GROMACS .gro file of C-alpha atoms in nm:
model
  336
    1UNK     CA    1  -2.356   2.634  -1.265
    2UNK     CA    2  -2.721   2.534  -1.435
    3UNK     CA    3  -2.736   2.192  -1.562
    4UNK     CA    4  -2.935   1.846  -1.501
    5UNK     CA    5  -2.663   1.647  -1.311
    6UNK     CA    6  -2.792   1.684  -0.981
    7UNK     CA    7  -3.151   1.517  -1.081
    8UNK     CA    8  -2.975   1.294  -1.310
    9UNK     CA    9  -2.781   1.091  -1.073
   10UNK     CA   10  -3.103   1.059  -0.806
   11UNK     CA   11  -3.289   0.929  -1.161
   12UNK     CA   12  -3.040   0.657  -1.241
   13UNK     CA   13  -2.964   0.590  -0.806
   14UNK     CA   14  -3.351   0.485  -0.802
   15UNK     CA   15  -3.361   0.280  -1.104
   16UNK     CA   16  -3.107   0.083  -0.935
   17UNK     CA   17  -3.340   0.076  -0.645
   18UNK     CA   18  -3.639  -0.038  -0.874
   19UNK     CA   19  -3.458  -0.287  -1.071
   20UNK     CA   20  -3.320  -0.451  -0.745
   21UNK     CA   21  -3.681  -0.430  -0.574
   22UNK     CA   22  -3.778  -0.707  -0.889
   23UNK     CA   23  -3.460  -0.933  -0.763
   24UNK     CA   24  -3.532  -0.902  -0.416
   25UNK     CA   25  -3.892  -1.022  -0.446
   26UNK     CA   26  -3.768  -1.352  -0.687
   27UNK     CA   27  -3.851  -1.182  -0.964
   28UNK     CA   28  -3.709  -0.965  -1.261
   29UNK     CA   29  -3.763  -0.644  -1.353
   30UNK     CA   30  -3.895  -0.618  -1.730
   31UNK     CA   31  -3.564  -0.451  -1.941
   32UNK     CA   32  -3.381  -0.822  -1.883
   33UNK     CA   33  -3.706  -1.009  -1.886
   34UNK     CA   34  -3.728  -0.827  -2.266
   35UNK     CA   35  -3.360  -0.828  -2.354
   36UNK     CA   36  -3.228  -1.145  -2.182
   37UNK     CA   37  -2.920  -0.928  -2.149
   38UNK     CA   38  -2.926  -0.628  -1.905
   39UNK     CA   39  -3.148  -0.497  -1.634
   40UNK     CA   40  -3.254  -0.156  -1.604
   41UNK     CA   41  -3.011  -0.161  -1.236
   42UNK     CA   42  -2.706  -0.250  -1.505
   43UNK     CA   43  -2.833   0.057  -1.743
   44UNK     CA   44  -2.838   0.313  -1.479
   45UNK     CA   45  -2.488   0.216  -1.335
   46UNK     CA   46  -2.371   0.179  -1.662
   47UNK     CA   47  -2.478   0.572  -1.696
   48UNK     CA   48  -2.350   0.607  -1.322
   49UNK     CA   49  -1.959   0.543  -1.490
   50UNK     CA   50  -2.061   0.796  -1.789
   51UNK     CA   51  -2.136   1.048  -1.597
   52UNK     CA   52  -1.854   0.974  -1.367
   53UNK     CA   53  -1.602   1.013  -1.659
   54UNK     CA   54  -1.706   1.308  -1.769
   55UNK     CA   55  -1.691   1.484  -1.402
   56UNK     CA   56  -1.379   1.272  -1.302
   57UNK     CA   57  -1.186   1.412  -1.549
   58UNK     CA   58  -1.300   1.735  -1.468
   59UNK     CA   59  -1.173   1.684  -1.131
   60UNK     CA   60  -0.799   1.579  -1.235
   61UNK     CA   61  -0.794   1.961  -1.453
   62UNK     CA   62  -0.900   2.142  -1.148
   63UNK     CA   63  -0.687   1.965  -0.869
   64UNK     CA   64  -0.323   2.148  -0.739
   65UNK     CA   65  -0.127   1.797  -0.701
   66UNK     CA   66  -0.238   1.431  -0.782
   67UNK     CA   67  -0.264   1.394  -0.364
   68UNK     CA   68  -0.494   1.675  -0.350
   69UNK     CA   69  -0.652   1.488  -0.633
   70UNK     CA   70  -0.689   1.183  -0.435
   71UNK     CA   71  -0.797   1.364  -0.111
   72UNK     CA   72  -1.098   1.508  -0.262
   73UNK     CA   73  -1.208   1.164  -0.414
   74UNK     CA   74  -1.137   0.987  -0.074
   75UNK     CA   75  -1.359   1.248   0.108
   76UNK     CA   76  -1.677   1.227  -0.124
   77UNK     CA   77  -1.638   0.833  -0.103
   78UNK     CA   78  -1.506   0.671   0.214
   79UNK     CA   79  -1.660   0.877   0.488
   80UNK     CA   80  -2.046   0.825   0.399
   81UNK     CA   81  -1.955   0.517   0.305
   82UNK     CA   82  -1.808   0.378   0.685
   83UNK     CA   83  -2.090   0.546   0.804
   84UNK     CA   84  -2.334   0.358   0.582
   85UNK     CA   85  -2.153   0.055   0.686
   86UNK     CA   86  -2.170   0.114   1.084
   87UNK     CA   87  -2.528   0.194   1.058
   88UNK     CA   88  -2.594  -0.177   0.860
   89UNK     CA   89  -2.377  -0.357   1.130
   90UNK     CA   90  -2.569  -0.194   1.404
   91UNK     CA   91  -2.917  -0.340   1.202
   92UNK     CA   92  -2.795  -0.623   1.208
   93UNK     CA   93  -2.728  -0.696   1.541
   94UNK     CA   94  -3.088  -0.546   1.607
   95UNK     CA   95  -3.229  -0.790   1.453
   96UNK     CA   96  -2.973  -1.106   1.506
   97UNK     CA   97  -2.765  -1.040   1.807
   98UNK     CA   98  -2.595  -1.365   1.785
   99UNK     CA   99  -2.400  -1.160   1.469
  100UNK     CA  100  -2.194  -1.045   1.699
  101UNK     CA  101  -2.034  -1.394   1.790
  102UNK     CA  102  -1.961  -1.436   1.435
  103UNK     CA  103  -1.588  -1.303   1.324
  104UNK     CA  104  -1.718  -1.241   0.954
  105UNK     CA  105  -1.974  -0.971   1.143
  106UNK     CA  106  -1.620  -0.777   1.278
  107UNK     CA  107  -1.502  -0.870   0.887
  108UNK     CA  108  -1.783  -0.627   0.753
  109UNK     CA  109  -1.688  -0.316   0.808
  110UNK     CA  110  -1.270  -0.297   0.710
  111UNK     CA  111  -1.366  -0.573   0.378
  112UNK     CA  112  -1.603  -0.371   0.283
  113UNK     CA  113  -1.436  -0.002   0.360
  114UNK     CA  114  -1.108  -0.193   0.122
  115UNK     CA  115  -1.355  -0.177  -0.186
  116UNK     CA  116  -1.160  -0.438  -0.317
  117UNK     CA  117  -1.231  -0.728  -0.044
  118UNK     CA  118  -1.573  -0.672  -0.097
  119UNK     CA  119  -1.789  -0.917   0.170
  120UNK     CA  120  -2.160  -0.993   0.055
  121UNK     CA  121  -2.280  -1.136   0.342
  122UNK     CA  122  -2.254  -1.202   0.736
  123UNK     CA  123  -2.407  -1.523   0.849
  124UNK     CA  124  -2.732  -1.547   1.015
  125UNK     CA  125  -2.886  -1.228   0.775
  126UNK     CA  126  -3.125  -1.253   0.562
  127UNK     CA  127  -3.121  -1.640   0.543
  128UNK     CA  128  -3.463  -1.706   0.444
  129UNK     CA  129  -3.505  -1.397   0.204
  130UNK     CA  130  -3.596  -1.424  -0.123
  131UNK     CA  131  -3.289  -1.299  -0.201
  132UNK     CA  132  -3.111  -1.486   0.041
  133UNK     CA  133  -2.822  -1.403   0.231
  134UNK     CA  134  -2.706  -1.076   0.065
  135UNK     CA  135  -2.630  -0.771   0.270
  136UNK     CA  136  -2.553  -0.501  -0.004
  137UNK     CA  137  -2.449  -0.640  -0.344
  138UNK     CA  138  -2.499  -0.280  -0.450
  139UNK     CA  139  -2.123  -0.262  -0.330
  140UNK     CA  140  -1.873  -0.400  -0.609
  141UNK     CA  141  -1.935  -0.106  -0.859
  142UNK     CA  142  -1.670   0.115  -0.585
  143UNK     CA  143  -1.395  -0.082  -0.637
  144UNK     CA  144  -1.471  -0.059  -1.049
  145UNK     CA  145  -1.539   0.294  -0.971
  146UNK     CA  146  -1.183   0.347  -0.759
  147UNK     CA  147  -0.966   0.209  -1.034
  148UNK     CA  148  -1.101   0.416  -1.266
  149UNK     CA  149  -0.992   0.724  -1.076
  150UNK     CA  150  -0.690   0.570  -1.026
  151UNK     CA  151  -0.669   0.502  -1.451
  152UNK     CA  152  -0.747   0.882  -1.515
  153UNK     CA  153  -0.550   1.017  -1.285
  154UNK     CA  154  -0.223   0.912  -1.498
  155UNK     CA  155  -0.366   1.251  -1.718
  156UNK     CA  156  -0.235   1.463  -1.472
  157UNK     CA  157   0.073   1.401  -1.532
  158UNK     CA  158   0.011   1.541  -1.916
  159UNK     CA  159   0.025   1.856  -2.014
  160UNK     CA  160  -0.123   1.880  -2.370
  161UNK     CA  161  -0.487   1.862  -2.401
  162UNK     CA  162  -0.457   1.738  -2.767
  163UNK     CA  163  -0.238   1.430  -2.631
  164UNK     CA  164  -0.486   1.415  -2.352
  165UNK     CA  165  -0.750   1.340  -2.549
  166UNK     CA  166  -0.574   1.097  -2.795
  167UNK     CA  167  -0.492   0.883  -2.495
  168UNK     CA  168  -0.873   0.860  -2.374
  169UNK     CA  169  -0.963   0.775  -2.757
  170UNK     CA  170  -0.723   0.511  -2.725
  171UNK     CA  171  -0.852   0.408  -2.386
  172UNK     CA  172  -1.170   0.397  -2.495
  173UNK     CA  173  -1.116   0.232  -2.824
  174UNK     CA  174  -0.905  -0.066  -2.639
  175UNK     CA  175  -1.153  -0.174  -2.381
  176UNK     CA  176  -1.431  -0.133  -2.631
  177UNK     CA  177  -1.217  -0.409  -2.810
  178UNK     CA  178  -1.134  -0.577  -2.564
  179UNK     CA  179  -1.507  -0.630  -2.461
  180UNK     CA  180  -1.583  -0.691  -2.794
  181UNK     CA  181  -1.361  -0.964  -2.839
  182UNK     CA  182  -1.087  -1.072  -2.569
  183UNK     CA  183  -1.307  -0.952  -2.249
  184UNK     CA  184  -1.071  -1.270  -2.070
  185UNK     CA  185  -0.731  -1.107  -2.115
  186UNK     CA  186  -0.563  -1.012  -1.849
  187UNK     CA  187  -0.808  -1.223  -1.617
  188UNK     CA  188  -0.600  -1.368  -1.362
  189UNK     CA  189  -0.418  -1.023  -1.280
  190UNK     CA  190  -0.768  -0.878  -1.209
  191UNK     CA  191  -0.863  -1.202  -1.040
  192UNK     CA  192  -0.578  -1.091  -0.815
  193UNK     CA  193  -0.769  -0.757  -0.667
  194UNK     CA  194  -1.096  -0.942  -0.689
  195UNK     CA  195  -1.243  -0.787  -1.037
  196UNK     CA  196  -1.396  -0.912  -1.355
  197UNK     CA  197  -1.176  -0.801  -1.642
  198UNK     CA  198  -1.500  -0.807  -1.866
  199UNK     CA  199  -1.689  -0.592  -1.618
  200UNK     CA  200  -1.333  -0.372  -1.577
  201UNK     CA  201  -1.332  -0.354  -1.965
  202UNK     CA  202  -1.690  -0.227  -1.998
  203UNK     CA  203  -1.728   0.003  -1.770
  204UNK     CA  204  -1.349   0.159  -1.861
  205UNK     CA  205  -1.474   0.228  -2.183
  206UNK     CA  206  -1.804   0.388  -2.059
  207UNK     CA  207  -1.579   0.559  -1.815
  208UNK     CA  208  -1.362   0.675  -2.155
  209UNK     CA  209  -1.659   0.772  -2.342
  210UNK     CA  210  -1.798   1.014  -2.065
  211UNK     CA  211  -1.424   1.162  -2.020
  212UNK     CA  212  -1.383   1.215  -2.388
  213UNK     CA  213  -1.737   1.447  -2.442
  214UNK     CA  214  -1.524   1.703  -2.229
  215UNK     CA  215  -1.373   1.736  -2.542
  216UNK     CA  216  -1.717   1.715  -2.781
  217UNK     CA  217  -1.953   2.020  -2.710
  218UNK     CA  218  -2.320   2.058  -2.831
  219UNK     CA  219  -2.698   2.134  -2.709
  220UNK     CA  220  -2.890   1.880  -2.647
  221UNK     CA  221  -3.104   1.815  -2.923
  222UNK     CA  222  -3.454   1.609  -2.896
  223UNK     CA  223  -3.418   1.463  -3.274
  224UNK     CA  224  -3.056   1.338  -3.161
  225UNK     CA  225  -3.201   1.172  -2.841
  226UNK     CA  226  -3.495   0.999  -3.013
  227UNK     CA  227  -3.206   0.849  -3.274
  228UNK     CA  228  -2.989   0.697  -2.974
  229UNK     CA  229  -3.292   0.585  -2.829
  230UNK     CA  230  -3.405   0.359  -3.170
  231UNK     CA  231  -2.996   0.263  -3.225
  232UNK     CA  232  -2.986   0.132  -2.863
  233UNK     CA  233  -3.303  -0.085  -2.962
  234UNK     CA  234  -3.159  -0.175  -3.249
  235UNK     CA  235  -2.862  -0.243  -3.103
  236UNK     CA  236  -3.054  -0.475  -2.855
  237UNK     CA  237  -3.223  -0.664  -3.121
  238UNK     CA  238  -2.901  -0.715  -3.265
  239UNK     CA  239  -2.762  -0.828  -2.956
  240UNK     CA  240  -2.457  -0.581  -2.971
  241UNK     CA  241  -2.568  -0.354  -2.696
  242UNK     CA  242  -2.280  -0.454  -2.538
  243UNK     CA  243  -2.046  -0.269  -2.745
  244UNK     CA  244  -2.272  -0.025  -2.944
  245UNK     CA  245  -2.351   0.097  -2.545
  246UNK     CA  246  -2.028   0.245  -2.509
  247UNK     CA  247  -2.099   0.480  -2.802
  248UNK     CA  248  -2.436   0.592  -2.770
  249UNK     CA  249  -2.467   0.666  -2.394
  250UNK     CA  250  -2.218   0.950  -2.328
  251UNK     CA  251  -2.388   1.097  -2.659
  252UNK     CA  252  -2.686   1.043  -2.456
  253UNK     CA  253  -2.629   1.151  -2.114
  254UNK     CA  254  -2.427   1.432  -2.098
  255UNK     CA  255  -2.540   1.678  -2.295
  256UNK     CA  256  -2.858   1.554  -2.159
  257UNK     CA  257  -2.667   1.668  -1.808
  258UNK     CA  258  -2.529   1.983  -1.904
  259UNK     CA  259  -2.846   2.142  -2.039
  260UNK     CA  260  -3.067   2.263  -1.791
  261UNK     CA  261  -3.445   2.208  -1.748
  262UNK     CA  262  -3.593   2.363  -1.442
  263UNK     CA  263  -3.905   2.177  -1.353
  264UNK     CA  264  -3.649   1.909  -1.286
  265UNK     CA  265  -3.456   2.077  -1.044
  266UNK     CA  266  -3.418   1.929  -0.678
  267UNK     CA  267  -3.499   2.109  -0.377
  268UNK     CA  268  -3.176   2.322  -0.305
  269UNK     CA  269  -3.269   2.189   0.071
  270UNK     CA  270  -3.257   1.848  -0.013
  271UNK     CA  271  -2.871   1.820  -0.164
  272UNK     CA  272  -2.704   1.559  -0.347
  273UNK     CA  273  -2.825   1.280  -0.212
  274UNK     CA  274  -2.765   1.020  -0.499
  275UNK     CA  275  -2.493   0.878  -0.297
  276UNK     CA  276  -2.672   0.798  -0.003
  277UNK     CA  277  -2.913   0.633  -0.223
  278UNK     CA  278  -2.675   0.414  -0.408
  279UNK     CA  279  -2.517   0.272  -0.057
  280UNK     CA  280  -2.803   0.211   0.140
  281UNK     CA  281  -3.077   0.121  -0.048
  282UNK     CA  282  -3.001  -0.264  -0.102
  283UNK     CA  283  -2.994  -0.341   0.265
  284UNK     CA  284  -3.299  -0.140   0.397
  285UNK     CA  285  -3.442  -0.325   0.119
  286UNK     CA  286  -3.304  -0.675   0.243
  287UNK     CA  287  -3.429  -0.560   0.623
  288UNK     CA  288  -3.800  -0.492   0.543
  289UNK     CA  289  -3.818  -0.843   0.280
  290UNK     CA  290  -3.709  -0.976   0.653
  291UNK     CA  291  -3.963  -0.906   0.773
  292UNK     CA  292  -4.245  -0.862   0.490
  293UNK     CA  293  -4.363  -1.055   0.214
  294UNK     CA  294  -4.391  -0.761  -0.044
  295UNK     CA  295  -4.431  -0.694  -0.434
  296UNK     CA  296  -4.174  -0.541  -0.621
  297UNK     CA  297  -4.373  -0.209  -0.649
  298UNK     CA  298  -4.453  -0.168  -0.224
  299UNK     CA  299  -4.082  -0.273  -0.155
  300UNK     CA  300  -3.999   0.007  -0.406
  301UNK     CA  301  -4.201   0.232  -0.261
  302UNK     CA  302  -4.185   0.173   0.117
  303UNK     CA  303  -3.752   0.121   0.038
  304UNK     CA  304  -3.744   0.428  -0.154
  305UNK     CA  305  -3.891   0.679   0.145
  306UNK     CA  306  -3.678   0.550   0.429
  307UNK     CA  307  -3.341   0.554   0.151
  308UNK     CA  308  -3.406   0.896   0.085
  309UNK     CA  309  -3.417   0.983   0.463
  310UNK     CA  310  -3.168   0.846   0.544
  311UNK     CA  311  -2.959   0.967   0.213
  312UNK     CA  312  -3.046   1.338   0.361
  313UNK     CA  313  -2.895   1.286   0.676
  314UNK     CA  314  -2.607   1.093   0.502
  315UNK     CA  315  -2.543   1.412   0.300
  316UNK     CA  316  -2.619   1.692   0.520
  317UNK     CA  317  -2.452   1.546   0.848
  318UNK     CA  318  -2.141   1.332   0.647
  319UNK     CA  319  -2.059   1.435   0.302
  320UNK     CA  320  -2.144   1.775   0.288
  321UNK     CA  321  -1.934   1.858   0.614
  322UNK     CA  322  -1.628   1.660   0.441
  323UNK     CA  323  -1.620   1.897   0.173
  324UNK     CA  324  -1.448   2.170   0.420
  325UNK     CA  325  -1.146   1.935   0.436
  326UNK     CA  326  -1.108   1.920   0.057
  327UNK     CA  327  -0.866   2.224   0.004
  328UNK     CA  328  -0.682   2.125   0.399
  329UNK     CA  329  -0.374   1.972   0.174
  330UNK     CA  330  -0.395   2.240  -0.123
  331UNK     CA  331  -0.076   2.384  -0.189
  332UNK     CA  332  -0.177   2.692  -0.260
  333UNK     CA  333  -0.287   2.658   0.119
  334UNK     CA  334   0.034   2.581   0.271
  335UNK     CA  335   0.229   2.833   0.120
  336UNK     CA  336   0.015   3.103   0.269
   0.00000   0.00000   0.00000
């Protein structure tokens, strides 16, 4: 099927990389240094959960059973993932054997693979970074990302697709108030699995938003794009992004995704490698600020190329070989 979604996702996967190339240098990149607010990292995953809701839901209509449900979103995130996370621990002891003799090193790899124990650091890396001591703090959106899937998946227990929809208005419409004006409640419960219940309620209702255009279908339209565009900057000026966000970006992005513009279109060769991207690129940016003093623009650029390399290998030799196992459990399978 034609659409933007592909090129989309490597867009907003980079941005995260450029915004984070401005922290990891001491510095900050421009949208917070305008806004005093957000960053253009927080914008792009904020689009990230958007887009996620839109092709999440997607994914609960189209599985068998809510196992086979869960086996398809386990394959496209845990296996790159452990993979991304060997491949850090073995940098690391390149460059600090002593690591090894540290238990929080032998920590990495199962907090990390729990999304929701999520360990930032091991000591003895990046110490004298800019940034200091961070390994991947590109990491806590999974476990945000996780519970969402986990949220949704309560749909497929519904048959109706008018009550469907009324319960992902209501979703949405309670963690946009919730952000708006309790964002605390419930704080010690998400304390308990190590989440913000401010960050949980604004990205579930961005998560909401992109489920719910499943249900809203038109073009894209230039006129309607330039409108969001001024309303978010209103919004900003306003200092209501916050909430206003959760309405104007699924407008915004997906039918923005599900048109189709080919000069945009990736290299078939190339794959889905927005991933990759997303997982890796904060510590091969960490590793060469270990060893470089760099601007924000060469530690984009130089952390960019290797990312993507590695990203292709991540998705040609890991996550596109995992999606053979995705119908192993299918019902349909086992009867046969």
């Amino acid at each position: 099927m034609k659409n933007n979604f592909n090129w989309l996702r490597l867009l907003f996967s980079t941005l995260v990389i450029f915004s984070h190339s401005f922290d990891l240098t001491g510095n900050s990149d421009f949208l917070f240094d305008l806004t005093k607010t957000t960053s253009l990292g927080a914008i792009a995953v904020a689009f990230f959960f958007v887009l996620s809701g839109y092709l999440i839901f997607q994914s609960v209509e189209n599985s068998k059973s809510l196992f086979d449900y869960f086996w398809k979103r386990s394959l496209r995130l845990f296996p790159a993932l452990l993979v991304m996370l060997c491949f850090s621990m073995g940098v690391m002891v390149l460059l600090n054997y002593k690591v090894v003799f540290q238990k929080d090193f032998w920590y990495y790899l199962p907090n990390n693979l729990s999304l929701y124990n999520v360990q930032y650091n091991v000591p003895g890396m990046f110490v004298n970074n800019p940034y200091p001591n961070a390994t991947n703090s590109s990491l806590w959106s999974l476990a945000y990302e996780f519970s969402m899937y986990i949220v949704i998946s309560f749909l497929f227990f519904i048959k109706s697709s008018i009550t469907k929809r009324n319960l992902l208005i209501l979703g949405f419409l309670i963690s946009v108030c919730l952000t708006a004006f309790n964002p605390n409640y419930l704080s010690s419960f998400f304390n308990t699995i190590n989440l913000e219940s401010i960050l949980f309620y604004k990205l579930s209702a961005l998560f909401f938003g992109g489920a719910l255009m499943n249900f809203v279908k038109f073009r894209f339209n230039w006129l309607l794009f330039v409108i969001l565009l001024v309303s978010l900057a209103i919004s900003f000026y306003f200092g209501v992004f916050h909430i206003t966000s959760s309405f104007i970006f699924p407008l915004l992005i997906i039918p923005l995704g599900e048109d189709y513009f080919q000069s945009f279109q990736l290299p078939k060769k190339l794959g889905d490698i927005s991933y990759g991207v997303y997982i890796y690129a904060f510590f091969i940016q960490q590793v060469f600020m270990s060893f470089l003093n760099l601007s924000p623009i060469l530690l984009f650029t130089l952390s960019t190329i290797v990312t993507y390399i590695l990203s292709y290998f991540s998705w040609h030799f890991v996550e596109k070989k995992m999606k053979r196992f995705k119908t192993i459990y299918s019902p349909q399978l086992q009867s046969q």
